[in-house]
Short mmCIF file of C-alpha atoms in Angstrom, two decimals:
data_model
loop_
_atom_site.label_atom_id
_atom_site.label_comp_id
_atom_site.label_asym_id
_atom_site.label_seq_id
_atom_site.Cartn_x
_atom_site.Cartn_y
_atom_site.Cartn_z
CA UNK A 1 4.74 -13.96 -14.80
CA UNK A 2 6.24 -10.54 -15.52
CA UNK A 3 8.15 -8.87 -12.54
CA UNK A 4 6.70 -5.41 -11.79
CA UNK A 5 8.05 -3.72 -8.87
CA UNK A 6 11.67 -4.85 -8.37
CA UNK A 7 14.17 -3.21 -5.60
CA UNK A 8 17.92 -4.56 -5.49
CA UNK A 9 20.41 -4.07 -2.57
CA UNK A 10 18.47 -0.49 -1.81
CA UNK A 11 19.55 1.16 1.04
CA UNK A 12 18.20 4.65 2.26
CA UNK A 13 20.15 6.02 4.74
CA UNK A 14 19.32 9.01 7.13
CA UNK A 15 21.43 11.51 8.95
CA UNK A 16 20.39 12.98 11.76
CA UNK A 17 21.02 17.01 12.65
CA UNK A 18 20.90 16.91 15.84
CA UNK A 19 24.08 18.17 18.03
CA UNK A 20 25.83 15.02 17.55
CA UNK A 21 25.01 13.72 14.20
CA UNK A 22 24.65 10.15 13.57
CA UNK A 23 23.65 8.13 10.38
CA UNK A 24 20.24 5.80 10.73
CA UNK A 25 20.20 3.06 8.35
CA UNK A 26 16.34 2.56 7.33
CA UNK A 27 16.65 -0.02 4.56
CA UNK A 28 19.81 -2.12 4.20
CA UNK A 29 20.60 -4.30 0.96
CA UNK A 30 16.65 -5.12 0.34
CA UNK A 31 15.83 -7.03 -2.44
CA UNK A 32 11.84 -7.53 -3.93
CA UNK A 33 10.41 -8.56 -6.56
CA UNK A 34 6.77 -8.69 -7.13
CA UNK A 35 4.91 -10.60 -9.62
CA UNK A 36 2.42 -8.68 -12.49
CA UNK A 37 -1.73 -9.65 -11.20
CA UNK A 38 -0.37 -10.67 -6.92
CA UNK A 39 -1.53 -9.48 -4.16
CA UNK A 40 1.94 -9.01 -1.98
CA UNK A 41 2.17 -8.53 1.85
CA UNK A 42 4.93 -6.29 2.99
CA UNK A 43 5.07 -6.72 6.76
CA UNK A 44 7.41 -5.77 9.70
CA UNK A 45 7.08 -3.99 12.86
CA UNK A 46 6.75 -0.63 13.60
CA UNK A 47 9.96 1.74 12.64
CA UNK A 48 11.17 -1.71 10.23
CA UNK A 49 11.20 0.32 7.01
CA UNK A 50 8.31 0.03 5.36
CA UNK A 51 6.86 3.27 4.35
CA UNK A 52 10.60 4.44 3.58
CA UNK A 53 10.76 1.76 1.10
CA UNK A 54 7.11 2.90 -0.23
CA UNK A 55 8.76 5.86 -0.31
CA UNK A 56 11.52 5.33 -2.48
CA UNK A 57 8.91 3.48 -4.85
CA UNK A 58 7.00 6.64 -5.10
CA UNK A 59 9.89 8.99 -5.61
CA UNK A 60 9.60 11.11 -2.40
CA UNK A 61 12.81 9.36 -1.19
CA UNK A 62 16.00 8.99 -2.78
CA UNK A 63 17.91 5.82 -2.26
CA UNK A 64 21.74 5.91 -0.75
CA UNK A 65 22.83 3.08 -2.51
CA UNK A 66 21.02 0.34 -4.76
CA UNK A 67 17.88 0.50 -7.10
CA UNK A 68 14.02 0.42 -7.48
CA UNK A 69 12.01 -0.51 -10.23
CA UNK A 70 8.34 0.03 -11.37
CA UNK A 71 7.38 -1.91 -14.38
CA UNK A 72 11.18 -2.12 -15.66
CA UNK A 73 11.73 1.81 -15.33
CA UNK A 74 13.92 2.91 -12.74
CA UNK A 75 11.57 4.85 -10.14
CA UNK A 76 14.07 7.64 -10.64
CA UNK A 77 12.41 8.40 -13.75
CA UNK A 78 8.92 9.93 -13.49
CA UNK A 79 7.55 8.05 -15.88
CA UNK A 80 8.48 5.01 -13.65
CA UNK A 81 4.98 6.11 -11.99
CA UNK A 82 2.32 6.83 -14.53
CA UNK A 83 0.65 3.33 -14.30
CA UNK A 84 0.60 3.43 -10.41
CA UNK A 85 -2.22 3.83 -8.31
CA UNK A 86 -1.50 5.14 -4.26
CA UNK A 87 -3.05 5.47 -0.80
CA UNK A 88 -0.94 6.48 2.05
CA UNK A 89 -2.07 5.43 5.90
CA UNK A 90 -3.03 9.32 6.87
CA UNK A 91 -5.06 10.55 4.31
CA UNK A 92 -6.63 13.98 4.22
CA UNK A 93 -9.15 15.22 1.68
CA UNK A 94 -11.52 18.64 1.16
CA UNK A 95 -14.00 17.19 3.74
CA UNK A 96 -16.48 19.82 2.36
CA UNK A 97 -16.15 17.86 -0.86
CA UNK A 98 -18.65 14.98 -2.00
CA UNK A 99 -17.42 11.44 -3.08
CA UNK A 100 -18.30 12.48 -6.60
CA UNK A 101 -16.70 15.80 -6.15
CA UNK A 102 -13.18 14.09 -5.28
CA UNK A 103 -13.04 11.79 -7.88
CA UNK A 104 -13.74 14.54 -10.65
CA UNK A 105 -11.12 16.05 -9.13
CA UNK A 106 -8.35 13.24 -9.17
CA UNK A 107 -10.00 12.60 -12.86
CA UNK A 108 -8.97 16.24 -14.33
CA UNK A 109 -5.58 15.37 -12.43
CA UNK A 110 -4.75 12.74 -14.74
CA UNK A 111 -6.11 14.27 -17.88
CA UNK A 112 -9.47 11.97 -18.14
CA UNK A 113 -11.85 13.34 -20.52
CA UNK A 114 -15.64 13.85 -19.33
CA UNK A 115 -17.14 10.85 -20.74
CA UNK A 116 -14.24 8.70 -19.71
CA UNK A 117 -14.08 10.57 -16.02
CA UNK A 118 -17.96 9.65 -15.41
CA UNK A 119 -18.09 6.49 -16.59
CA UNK A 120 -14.83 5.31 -14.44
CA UNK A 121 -16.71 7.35 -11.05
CA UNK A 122 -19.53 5.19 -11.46
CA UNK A 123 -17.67 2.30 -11.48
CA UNK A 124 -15.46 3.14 -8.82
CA UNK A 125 -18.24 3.99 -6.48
CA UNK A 126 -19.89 0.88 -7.32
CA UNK A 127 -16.65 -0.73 -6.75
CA UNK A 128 -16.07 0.73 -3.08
CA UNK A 129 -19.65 0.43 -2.41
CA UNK A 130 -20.35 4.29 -1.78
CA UNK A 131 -22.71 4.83 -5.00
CA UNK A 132 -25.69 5.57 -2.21
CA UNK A 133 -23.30 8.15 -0.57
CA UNK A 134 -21.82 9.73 -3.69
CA UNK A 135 -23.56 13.27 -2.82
CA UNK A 136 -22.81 13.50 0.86
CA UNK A 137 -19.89 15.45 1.71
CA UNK A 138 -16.99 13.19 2.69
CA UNK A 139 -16.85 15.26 6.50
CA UNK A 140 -19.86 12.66 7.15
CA UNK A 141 -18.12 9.74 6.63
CA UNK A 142 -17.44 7.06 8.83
CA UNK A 143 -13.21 6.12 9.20
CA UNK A 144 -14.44 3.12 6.99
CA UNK A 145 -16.24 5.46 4.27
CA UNK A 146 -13.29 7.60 4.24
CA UNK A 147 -11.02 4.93 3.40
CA UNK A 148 -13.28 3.70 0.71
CA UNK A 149 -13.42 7.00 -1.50
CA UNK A 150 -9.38 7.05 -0.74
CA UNK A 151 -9.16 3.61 -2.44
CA UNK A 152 -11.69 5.15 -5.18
CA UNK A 153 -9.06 8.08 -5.46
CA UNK A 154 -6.07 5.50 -5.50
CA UNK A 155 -7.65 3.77 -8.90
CA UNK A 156 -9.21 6.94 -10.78
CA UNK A 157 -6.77 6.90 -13.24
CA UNK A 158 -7.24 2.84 -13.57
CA UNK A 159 -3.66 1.58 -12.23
CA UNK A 160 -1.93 -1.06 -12.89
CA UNK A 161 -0.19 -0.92 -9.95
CA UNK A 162 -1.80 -0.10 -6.49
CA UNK A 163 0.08 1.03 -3.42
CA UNK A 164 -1.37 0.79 0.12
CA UNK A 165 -0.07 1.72 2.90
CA UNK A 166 -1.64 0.07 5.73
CA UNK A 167 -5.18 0.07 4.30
CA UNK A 168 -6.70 -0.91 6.97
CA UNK A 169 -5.32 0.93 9.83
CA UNK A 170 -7.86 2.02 12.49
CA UNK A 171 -11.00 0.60 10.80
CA UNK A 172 -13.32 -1.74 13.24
CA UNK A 173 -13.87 -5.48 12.02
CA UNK A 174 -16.83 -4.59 9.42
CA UNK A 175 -14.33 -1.73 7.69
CA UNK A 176 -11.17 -4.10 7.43
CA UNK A 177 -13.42 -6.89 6.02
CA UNK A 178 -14.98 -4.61 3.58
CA UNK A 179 -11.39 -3.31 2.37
CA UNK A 180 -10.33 -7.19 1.78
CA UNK A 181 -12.90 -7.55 -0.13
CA UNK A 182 -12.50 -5.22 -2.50
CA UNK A 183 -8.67 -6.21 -2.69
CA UNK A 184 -9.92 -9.14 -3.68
CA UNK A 185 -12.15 -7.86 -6.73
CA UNK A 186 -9.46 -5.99 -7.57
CA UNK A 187 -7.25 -9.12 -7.85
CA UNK A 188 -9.81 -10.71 -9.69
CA UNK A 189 -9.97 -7.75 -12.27
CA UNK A 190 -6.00 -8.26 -12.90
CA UNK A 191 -4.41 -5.38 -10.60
CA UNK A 192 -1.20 -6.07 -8.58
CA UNK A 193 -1.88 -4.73 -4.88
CA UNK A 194 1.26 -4.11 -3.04
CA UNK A 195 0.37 -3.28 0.85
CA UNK A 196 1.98 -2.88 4.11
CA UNK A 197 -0.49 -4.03 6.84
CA UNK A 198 -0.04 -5.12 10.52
CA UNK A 199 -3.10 -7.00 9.86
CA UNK A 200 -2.12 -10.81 10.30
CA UNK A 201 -5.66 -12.18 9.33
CA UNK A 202 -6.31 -9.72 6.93
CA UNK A 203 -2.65 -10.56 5.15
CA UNK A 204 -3.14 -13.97 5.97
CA UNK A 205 -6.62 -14.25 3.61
CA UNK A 206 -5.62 -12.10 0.60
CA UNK A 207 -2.01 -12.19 -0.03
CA UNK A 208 -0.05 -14.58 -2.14
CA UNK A 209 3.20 -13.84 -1.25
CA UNK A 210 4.54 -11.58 1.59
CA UNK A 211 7.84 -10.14 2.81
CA UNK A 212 8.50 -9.63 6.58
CA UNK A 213 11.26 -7.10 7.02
CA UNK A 214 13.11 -6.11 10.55
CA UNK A 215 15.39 -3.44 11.15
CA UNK A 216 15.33 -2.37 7.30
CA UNK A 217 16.35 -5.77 6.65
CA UNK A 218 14.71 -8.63 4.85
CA UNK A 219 14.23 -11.28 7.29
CA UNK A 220 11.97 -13.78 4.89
CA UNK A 221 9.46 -14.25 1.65
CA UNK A 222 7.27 -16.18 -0.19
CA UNK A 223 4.39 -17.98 -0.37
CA UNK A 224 2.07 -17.49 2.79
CA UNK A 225 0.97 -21.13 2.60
CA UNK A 226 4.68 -21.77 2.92
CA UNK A 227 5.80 -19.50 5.75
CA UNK A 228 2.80 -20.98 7.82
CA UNK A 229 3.79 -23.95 7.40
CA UNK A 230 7.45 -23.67 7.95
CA UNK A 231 6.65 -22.46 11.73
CA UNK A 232 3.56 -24.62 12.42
CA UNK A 233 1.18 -22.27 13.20
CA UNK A 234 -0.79 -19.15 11.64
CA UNK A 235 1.06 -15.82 10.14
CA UNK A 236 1.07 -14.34 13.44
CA UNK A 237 3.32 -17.16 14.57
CA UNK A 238 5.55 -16.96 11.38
CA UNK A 239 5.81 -13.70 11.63
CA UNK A 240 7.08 -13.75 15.31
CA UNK A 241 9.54 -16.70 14.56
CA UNK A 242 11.03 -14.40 11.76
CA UNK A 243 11.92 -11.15 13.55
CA UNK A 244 12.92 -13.18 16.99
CA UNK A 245 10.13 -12.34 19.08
CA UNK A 246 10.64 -14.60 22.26
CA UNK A 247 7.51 -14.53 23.99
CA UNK A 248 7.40 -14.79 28.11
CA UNK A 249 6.51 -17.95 29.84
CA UNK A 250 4.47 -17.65 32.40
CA UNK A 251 6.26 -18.27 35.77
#
């Protein structure tokens, strides 16, 4: 399998302006790689890193030291990004807008001709499972819905590459189950998801691999069946084991 999203030693370093400044590291010496048609887990606690390496991946962050790579091109390079497809955790759209509307949008964005930019909104709604709600503006949407047309927006312009950032964050049970599943079809289809997720279960059932990172440091990765049972229990129980999470006894 073809590697395509690759960081080496990448640190991203942040200086802070208040009176006395100080230097935060965010990401120290972290290496990925990511295989071409996975579904990869990128997990850590709150404040470990993640979105600044998503970040750097997506060009909005420059790294200190170190590299990142998109399909062989250095993610310094625009081009790096052409093929990638991206849906950050706060997402805002023209609520006033339909699905249908948004999509068109995102389609004459990227350049899609007509024929080609209706054809690929059908299927995406189809996809997503919003082809009833397609003419309803998008301020009537449930947190769930809303999610759904963002992952419709993430793969308008048919991505090789998708980036989530925690996809399901704030949906109830039925919402999270419905965004695994279409992970899944979109494994089966050939696409390489990358996602950060403090979703256990949810990691647990789609990924292949994952990477648990703490303190902008890579702790552990690989195989999930293999980090499960390394620590003889679930994901949640990996995961704890890796960052040092002693839980309390009861006294």
């Amino acid at each position: 399998m073809s590697i395509i999203l690759k960081t080496e030693k990448l640190r991203v370093e942040f200086t802070s302006h208040e009176f006395r400044q100080t230097t935060k590291i965010a990401l120290d010496s972290l290496d990925l790689e990511v295989n071409t048609g996975e579904v990869f887990g990128f997990l850590g606690p709150n404040g470990a890193g993640k979105t600044t390496a998503i970040n750097v991946l997506l060009g909005f962050v420059p790294p200190t030291r170190g590299a990142a790579y998109l399909f062989g091109i250095d993610v310094r390079q625009p081009i790096a990004r052409q093929r990638i497809g991206y849906l950050p955790e706060m997402t805002y759209y023209y609520k006033f807008l339909t699905a249908e509307e948004l999509l068109r949008f995102y389609a004459r964005i990227f350049g899609l001709p007509r024929t080609e930019a209706d054809k690929r909104i059908d299927q995406l709604l189809k996809l997503v499972e919003l082809e009833p709600a397609r003419k309803r503006p998008i301020k009537s949407y449930s947190k769930g819905m809303q999610q759904r047309v963002g992952l419709a927006q993430a793969l308008i312009n048919n991505p090789d590459l998708l980036i989530l950032d925690e996809p399901t964050s704030g949906l109830d049970p039925l919402g999270r189950m419905q965004v695994r599943e279409i992970i899944q079809r979109l494994k089966n289809e050939g696409k390489t998801v990358f996602f950060s997720s403090h979703e256990l279960g949810e990691v647990e059932t789609v990924c292949d691999r994952v990477a648990i990172i703490n303190q902008g440091e890579l702790k552990a990765s690989g195989r999930v069946s293999d980090l499960v049972a390394q620590h003889h229990g679930n994901l949640e129980k990996a995961f704890l084991d890796i960052i040092g999470y002693q839980t309390q006894s009861a006294s």
